[in-house]
Tab-separated table of C-alpha atoms in Angstrom:
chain	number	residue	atom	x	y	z
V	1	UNK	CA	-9.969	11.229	-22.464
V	2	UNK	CA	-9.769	7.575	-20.826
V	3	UNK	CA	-12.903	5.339	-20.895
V	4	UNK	CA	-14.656	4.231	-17.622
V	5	UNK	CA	-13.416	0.574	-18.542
V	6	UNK	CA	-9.980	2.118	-18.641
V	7	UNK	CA	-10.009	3.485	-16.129
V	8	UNK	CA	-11.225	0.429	-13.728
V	9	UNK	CA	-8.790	-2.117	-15.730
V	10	UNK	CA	-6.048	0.516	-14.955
V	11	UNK	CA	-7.255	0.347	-11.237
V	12	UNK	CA	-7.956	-2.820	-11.509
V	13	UNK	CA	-4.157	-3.824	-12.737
V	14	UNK	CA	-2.364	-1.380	-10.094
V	15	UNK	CA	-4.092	-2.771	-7.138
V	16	UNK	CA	-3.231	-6.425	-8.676
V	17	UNK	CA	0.699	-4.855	-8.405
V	18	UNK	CA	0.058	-3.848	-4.708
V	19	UNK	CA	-1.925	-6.708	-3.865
V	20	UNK	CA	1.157	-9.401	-5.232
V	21	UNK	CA	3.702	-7.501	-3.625
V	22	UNK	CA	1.961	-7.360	-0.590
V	23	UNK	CA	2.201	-11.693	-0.935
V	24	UNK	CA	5.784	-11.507	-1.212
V	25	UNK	CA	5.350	-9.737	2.451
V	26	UNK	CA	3.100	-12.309	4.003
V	27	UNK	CA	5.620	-14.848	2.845
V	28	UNK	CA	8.071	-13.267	4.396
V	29	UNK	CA	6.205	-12.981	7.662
V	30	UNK	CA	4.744	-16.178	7.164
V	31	UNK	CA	8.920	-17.410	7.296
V	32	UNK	CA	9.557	-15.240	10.570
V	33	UNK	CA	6.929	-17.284	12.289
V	34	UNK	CA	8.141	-20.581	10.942
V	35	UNK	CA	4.886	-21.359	9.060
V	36	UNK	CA	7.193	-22.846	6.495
V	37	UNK	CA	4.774	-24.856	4.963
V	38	UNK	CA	2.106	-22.321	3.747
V	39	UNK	CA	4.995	-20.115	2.555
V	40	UNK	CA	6.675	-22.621	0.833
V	41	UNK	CA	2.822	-22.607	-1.004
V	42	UNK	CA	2.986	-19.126	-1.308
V	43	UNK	CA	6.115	-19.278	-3.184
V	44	UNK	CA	4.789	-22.043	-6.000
V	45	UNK	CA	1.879	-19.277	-6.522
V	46	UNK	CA	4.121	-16.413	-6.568
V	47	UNK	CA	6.265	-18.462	-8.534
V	48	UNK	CA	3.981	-19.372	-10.988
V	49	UNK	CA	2.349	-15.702	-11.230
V	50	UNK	CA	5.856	-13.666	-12.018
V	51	UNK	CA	8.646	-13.886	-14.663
V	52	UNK	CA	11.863	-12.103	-15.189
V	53	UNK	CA	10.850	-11.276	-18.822
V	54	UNK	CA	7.916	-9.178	-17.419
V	55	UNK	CA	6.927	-5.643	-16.558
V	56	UNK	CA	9.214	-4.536	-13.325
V	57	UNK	CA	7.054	-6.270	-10.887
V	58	UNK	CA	6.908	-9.275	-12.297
V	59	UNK	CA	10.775	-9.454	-12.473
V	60	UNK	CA	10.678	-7.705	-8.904
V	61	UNK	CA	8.459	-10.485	-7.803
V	62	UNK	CA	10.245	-13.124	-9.781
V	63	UNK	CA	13.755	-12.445	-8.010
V	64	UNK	CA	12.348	-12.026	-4.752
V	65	UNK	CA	10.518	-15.544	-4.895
V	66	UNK	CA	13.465	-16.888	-6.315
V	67	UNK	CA	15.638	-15.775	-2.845
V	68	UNK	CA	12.546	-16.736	-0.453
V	69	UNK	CA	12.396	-19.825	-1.824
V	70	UNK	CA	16.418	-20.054	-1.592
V	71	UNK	CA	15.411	-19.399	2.233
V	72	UNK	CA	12.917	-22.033	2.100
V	73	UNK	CA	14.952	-24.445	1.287
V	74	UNK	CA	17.593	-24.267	3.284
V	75	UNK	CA	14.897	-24.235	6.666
V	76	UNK	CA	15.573	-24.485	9.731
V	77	UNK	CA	18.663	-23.209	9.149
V	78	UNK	CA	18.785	-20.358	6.776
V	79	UNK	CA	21.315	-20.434	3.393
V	80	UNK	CA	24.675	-20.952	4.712
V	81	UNK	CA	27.536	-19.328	3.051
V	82	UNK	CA	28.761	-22.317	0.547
V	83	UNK	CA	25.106	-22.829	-0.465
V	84	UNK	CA	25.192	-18.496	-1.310
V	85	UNK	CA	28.212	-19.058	-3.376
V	86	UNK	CA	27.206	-21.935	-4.788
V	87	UNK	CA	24.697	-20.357	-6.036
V	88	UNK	CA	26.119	-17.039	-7.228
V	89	UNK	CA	29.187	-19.313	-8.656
V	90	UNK	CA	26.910	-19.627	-11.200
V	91	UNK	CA	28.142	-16.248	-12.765
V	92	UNK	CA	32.166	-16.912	-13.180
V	93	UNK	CA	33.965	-13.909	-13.415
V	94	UNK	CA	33.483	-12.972	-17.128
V	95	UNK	CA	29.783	-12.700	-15.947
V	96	UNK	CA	29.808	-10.387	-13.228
V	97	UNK	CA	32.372	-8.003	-15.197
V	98	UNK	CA	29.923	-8.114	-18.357
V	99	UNK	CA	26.542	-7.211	-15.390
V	100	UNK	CA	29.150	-4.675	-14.222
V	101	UNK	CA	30.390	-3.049	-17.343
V	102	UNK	CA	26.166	-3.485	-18.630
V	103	UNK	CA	24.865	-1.604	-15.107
V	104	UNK	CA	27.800	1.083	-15.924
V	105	UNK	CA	26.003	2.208	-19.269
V	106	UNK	CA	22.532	1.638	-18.497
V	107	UNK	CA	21.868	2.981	-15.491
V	108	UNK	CA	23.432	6.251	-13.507
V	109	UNK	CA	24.492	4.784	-10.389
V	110	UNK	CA	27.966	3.749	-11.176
V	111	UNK	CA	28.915	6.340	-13.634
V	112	UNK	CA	27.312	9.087	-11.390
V	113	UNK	CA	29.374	7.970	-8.192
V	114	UNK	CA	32.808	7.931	-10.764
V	115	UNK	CA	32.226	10.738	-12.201
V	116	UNK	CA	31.687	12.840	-8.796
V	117	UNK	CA	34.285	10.903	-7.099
V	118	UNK	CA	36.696	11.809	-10.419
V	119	UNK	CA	35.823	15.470	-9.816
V	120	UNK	CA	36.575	15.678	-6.066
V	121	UNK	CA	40.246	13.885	-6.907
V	122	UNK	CA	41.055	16.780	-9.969
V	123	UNK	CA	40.222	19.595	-7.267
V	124	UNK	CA	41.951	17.850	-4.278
V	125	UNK	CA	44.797	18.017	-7.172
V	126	UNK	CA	44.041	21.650	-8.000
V	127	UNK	CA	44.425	22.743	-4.036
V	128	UNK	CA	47.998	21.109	-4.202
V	129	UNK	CA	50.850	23.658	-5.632
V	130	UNK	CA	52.591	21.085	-7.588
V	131	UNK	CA	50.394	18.139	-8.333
V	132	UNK	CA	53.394	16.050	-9.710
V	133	UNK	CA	52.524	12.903	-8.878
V	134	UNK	CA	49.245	11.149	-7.963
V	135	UNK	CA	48.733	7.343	-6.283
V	136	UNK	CA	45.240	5.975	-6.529
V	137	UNK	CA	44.967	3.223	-3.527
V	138	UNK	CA	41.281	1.890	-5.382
V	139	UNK	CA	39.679	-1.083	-3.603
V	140	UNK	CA	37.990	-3.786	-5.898
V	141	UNK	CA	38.704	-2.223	-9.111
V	142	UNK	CA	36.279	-4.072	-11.364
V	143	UNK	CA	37.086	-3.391	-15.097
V	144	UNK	CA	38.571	-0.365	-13.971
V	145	UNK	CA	35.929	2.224	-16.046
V	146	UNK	CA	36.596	4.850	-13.606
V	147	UNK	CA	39.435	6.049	-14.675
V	148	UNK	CA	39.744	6.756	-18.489
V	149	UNK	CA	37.464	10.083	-18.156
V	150	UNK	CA	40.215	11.215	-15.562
V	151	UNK	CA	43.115	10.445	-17.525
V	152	UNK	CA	41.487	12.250	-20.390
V	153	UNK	CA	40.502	15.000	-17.855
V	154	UNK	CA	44.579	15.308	-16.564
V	155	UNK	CA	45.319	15.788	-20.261
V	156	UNK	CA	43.256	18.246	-20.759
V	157	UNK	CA	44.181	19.845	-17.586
V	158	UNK	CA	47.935	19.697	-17.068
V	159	UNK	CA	49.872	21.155	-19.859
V	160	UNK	CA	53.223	18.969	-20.222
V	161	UNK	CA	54.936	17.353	-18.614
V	162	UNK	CA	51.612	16.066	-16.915
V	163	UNK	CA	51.581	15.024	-13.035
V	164	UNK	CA	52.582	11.104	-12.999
V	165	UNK	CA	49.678	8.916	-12.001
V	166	UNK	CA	50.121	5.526	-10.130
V	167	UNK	CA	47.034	2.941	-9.447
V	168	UNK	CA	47.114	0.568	-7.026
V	169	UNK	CA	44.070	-1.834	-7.081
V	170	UNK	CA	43.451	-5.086	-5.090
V	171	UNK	CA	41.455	-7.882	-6.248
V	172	UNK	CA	40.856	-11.891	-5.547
V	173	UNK	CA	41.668	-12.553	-9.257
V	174	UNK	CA	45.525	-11.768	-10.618
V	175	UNK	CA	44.604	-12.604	-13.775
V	176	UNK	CA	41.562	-9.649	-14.313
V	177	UNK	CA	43.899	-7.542	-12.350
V	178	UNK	CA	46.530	-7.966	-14.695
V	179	UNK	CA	44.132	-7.425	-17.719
V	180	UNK	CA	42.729	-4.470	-15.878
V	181	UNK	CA	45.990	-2.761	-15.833
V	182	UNK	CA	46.924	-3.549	-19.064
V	183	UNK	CA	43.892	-1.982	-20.262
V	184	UNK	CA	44.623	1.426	-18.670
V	185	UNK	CA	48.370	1.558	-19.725
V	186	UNK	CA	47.044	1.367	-22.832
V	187	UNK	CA	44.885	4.290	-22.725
V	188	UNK	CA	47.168	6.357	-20.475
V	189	UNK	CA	50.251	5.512	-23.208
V	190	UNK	CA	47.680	7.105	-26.215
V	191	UNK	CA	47.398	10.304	-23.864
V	192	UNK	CA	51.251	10.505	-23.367
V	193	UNK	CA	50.688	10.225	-19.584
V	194	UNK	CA	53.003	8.937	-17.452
V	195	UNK	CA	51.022	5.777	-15.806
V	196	UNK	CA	51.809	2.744	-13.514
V	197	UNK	CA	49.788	0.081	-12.592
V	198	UNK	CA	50.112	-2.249	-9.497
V	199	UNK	CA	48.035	-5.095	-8.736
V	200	UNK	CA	47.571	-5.918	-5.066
V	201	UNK	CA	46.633	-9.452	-4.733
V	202	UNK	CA	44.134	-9.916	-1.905
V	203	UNK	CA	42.868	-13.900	-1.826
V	204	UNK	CA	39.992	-12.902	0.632
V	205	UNK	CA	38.859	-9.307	-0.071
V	206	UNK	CA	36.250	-9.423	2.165
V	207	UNK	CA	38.430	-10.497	5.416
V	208	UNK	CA	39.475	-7.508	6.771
V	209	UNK	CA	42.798	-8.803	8.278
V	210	UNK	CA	43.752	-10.197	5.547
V	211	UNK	CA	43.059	-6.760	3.666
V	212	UNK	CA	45.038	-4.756	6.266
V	213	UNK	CA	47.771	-6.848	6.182
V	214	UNK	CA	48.389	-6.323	2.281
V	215	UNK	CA	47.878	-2.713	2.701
V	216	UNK	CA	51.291	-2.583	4.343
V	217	UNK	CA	52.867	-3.554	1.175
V	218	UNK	CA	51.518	-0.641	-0.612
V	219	UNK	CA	54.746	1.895	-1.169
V	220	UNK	CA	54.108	5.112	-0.154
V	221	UNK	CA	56.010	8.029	-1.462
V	222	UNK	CA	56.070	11.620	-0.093
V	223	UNK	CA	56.057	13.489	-3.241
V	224	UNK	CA	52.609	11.748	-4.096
V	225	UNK	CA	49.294	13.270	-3.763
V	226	UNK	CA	47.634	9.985	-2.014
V	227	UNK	CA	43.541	9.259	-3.145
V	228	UNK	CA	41.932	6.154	-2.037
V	229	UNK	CA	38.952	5.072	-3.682
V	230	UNK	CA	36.260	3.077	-2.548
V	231	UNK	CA	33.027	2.891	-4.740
V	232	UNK	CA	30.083	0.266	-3.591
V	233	UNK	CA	32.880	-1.739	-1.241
V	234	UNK	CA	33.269	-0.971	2.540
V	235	UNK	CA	29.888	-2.398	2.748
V	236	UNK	CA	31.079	-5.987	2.396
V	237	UNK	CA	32.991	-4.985	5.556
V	238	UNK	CA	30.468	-4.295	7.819
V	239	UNK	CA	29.822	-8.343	9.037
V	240	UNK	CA	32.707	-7.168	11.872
V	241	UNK	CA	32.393	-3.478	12.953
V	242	UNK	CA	35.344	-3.963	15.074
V	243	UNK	CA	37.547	-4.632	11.976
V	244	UNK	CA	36.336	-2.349	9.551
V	245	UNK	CA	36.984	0.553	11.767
V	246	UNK	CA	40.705	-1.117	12.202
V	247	UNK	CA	40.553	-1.263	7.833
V	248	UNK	CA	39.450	2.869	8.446
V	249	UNK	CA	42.037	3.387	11.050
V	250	UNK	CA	44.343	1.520	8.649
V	251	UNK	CA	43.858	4.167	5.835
V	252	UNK	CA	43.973	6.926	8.287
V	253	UNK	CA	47.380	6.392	9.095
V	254	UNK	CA	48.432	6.458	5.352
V	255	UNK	CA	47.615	10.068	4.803
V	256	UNK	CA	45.529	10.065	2.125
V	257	UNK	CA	44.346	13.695	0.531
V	258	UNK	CA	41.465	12.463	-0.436
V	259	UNK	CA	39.206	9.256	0.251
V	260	UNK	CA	35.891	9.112	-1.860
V	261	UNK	CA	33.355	6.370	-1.444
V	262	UNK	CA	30.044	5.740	-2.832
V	263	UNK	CA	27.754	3.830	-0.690
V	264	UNK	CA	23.623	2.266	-1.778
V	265	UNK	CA	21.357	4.143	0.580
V	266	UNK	CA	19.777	1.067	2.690
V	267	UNK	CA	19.655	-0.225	5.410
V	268	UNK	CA	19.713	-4.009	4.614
V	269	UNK	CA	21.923	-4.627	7.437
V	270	UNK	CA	19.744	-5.105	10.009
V	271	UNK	CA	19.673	-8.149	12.716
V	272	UNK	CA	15.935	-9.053	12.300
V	273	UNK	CA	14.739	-10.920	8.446
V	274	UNK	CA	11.255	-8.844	8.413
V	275	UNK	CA	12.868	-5.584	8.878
V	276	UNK	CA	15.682	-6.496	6.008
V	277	UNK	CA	12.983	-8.101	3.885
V	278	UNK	CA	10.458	-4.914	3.699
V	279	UNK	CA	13.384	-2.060	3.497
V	280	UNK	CA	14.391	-4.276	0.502
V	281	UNK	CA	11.551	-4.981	-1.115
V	282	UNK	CA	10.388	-0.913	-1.072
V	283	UNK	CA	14.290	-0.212	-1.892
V	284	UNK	CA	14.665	-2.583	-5.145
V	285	UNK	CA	10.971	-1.561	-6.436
V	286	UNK	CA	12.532	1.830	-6.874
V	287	UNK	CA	15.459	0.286	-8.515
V	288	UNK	CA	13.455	-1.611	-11.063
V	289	UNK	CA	10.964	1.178	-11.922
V	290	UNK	CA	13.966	2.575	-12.725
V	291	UNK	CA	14.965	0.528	-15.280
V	292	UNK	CA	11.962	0.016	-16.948
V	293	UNK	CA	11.474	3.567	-17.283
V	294	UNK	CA	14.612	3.332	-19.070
V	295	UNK	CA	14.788	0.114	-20.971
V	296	UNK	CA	12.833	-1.926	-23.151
V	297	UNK	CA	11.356	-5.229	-21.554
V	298	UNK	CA	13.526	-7.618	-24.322
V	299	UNK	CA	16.781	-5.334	-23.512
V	300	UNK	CA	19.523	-7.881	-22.818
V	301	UNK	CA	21.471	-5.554	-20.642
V	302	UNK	CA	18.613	-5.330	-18.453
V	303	UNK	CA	18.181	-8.677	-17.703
V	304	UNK	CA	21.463	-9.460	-17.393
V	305	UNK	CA	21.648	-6.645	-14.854
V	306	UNK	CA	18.719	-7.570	-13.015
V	307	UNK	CA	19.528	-11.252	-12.495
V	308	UNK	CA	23.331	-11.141	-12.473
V	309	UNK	CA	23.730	-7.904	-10.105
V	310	UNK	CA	20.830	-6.746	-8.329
V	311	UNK	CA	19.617	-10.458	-8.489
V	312	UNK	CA	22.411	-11.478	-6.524
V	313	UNK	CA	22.345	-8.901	-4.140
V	314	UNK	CA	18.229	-9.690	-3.244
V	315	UNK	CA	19.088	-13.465	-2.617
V	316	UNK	CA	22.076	-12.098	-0.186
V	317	UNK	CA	19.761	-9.711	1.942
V	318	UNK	CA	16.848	-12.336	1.978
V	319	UNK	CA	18.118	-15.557	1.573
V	320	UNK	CA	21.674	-15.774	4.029
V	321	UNK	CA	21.637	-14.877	7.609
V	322	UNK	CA	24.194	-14.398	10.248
V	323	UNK	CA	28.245	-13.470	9.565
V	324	UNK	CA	28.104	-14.841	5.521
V	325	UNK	CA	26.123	-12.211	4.410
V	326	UNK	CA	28.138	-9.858	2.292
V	327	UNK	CA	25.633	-6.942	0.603
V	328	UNK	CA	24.964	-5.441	4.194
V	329	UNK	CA	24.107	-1.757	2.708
V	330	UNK	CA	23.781	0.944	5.576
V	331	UNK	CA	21.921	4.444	5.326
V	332	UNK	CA	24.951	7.554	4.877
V	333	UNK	CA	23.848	8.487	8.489
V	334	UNK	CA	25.706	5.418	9.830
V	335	UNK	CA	28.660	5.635	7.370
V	336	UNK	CA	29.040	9.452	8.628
V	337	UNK	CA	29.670	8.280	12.412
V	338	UNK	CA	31.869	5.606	11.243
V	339	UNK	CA	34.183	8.151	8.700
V	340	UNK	CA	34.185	11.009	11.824
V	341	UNK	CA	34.586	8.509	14.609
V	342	UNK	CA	38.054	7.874	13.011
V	343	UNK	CA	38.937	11.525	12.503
V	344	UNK	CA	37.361	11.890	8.774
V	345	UNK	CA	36.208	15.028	7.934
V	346	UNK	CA	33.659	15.664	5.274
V	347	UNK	CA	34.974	17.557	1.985
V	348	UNK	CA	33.198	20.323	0.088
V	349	UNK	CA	31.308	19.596	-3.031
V	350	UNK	CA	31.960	22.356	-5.960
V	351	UNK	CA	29.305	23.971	-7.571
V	352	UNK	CA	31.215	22.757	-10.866
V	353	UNK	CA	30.917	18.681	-9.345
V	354	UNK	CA	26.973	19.658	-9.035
V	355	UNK	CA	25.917	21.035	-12.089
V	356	UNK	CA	28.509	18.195	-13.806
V	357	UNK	CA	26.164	15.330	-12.258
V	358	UNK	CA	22.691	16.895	-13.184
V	359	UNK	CA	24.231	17.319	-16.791
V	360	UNK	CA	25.277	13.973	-16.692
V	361	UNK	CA	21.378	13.169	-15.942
V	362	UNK	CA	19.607	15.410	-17.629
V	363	UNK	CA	21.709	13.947	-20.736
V	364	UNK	CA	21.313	10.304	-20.434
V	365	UNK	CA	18.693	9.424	-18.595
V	366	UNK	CA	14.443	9.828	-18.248
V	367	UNK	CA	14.193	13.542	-17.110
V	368	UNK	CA	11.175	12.516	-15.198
V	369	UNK	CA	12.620	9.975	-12.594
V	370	UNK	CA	16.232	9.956	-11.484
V	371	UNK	CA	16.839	12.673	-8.918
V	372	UNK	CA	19.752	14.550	-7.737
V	373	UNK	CA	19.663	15.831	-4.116
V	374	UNK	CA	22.851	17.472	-2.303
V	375	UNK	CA	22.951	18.204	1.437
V	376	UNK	CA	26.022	18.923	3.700
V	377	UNK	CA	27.957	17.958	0.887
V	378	UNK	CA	27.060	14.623	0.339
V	379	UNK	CA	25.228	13.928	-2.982
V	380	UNK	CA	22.283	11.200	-2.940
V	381	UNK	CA	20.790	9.728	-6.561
V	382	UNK	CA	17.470	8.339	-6.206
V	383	UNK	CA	14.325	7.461	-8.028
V	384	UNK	CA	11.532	9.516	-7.505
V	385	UNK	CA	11.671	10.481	-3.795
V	386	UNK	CA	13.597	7.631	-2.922
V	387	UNK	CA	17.480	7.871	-2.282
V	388	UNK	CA	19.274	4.643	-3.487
V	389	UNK	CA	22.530	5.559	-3.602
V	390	UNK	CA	24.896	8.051	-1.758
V	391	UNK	CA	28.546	9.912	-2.909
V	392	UNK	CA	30.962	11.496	-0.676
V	393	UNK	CA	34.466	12.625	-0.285
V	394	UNK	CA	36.572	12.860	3.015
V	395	UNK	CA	40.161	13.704	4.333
């Protein structure tokens, strides 16, 4: 049984957590009403009173300050979009694939949303009489870690000759793309699977015009099952509403069987900087309780993660206003009107793609903590109560 003292430094040391993180809301209101100078002193104190090497509000607190004062800075007008990447240049491109690939094995989000998007594309192939060939359109294909576990799963599956599978992926680099690919021939080649590759050079991926315009290039072929893949991207599209609907329209036309796209559940989209700042700050708390439920406080993969990825996304949402924000997460509600607007309709979850993701949990991860919740066929991983991320499949 716990000691009186305990208990009151306990107390004492949870209301402290409350009490700083209700300073990081001040400052934040303290900005909105242009008092820049006391929150620019609110900052050196917050500053001085958090560290990224921490418990997970201190690093909380740390990376908030960090894009406040970013903010601060760049008063009256807020960071502009050179000053943003200027400051996320920081992390070339070897950086931001290692935060990647280190967010991929330490936490559930990504591997979650591949391995539920992988399951929906093997039963989309399933429903198909002869599932001879199958072209993956993915957008922003990262180090590509979605797609071993279903190569190994068509293996498995198909007894030979096994369906073809082609993977067209854009990208702003060539180079990654091209390493990417060679990567996955690889793999494929020590399954005996029949596997192309096709980089799709976008300069701009986040210019919408530019996208559609090299999605015409893409070669379609009628004997191909068509999936396009979209994991943590169409976000980054949501600066222009108008266009991202013509990007949707765009991918209507080509038919796919199956689209699958994985989405974090918040709304740090909207117009006013309070509103953004608090759905943030109560969003990301979850997010780093979650890894320090999970990790040790001296893991390197958690810091990198922390300052390289979810780092980067805090100083997006707090620190740049206006059209050059890019991490403009909306709740599944809005990304439902948007998919059915266009003529999307939702797909079924299995029972199978259910009890697959809760193993995948239960496995890996703190059993107390990360939570699973499905409804109409959408899937939603969260911590504790809170949703942070959503999955879901269309046609």
């Amino acid at each position: 049984m716990q000691t009186p003292s305990r208990i009151q430094i306990h107390h004492h040391h949870h209301r402290q957590q409350i009490d700083i993180r209700q300073l990081l809301l001040c400052c934040a209101q303290l900005i909105s009403r242009s008092d820049f100078s006391t929150a620019h002193r609110l900052t050196s104190f917050l500053s001085a009173n958090s560290s990224p090497y921490g418990d997970s509000t201190d690093r909380l607190v740390h990376y908030f300050t960090k894009a406040l004062s970013l903010r601060l800075r760049h008063h009256p007008s807020p960071l502009c979009c050179n000053d943003f990447f200027r400051y996320c240049d920081r992390y070339d491109d070897a950086t931001l694939q290692s935060s990647y690939l280190s967010l991929n094995q330490i936490t559930p989000f990504v591997r979650f949303s591949h391995l539920t998007a992988n399951q929906a594309i093997l039963e989309a192939m399933d429903s198909s009489h002869h599932p001879q060939h199958i072209h993956i359109l993915d957008f922003h294909i990262m180090h590509g870690v979605q797609w071993p576990p279903l190569m190994q799963a068509i293996a498995d599956r198909y007894p030979p000759p096994t369906p073809t599978l082609r993977i067209t992926s854009t990208g702003s680099n060539l180079d990654n793309l091209r390493k990417t690919g060679d990567r996955l021939s690889n793999f494929a080649h020590s399954l005996g699977l029949n596997f192309r590759f096709h980089p799709l050079l976008v300069p701009n991926e986040d210019n919408v015009d530019d996208l559609v315009h090299h999605l015409s290039a893409v070669i379609l072929l009628p004997s191909e099952i068509l999936v396009v893949n979209c994991m943590l991207y169409l976000h980054r599209m949501l600066r222009n509403r108008e266009s991202l609907f013509m990007l949707l329209r765009k991918i209507k036309t080509m038919n796919p069987k199956v689209i699958t796209t994985a989405e974090n559940e918040a709304n740090h989209n909207h117009p006013l900087f309070l509103s953004r700042f608090g759905e943030a700050l109560h969003y990301y708390t979850e997010v780093f309780d979650s890894l320090e439920a999970t990790l040790p406080p001296n893991s390197r993969e958690r810091m990198e993660v922390e300052q390289v990825w979810f780092g980067r996304e805090i100083v997006d949402v707090v620190a740049v206003e206006g059209e050059n924000r890019r991490e403009r997460h909306e709740r599944f509600r809005s990304w439902e009107v948007m998919m059915r607007s266009v003529g999307f309709v939702n797909v079924a979850l299995s029972p199978f793609a259910v009890s697959q993701a809760k193993l995948l949990l239960r496995l890996h991860y703190p059993s107390e903590g990360y939570n699973l919740e499905v409804f109409n066929d959408r899937f939603f991983l969260g911590w504790r109560t809170l949703p942070l991320f959503s999955v879901s499949t269309w046609h």
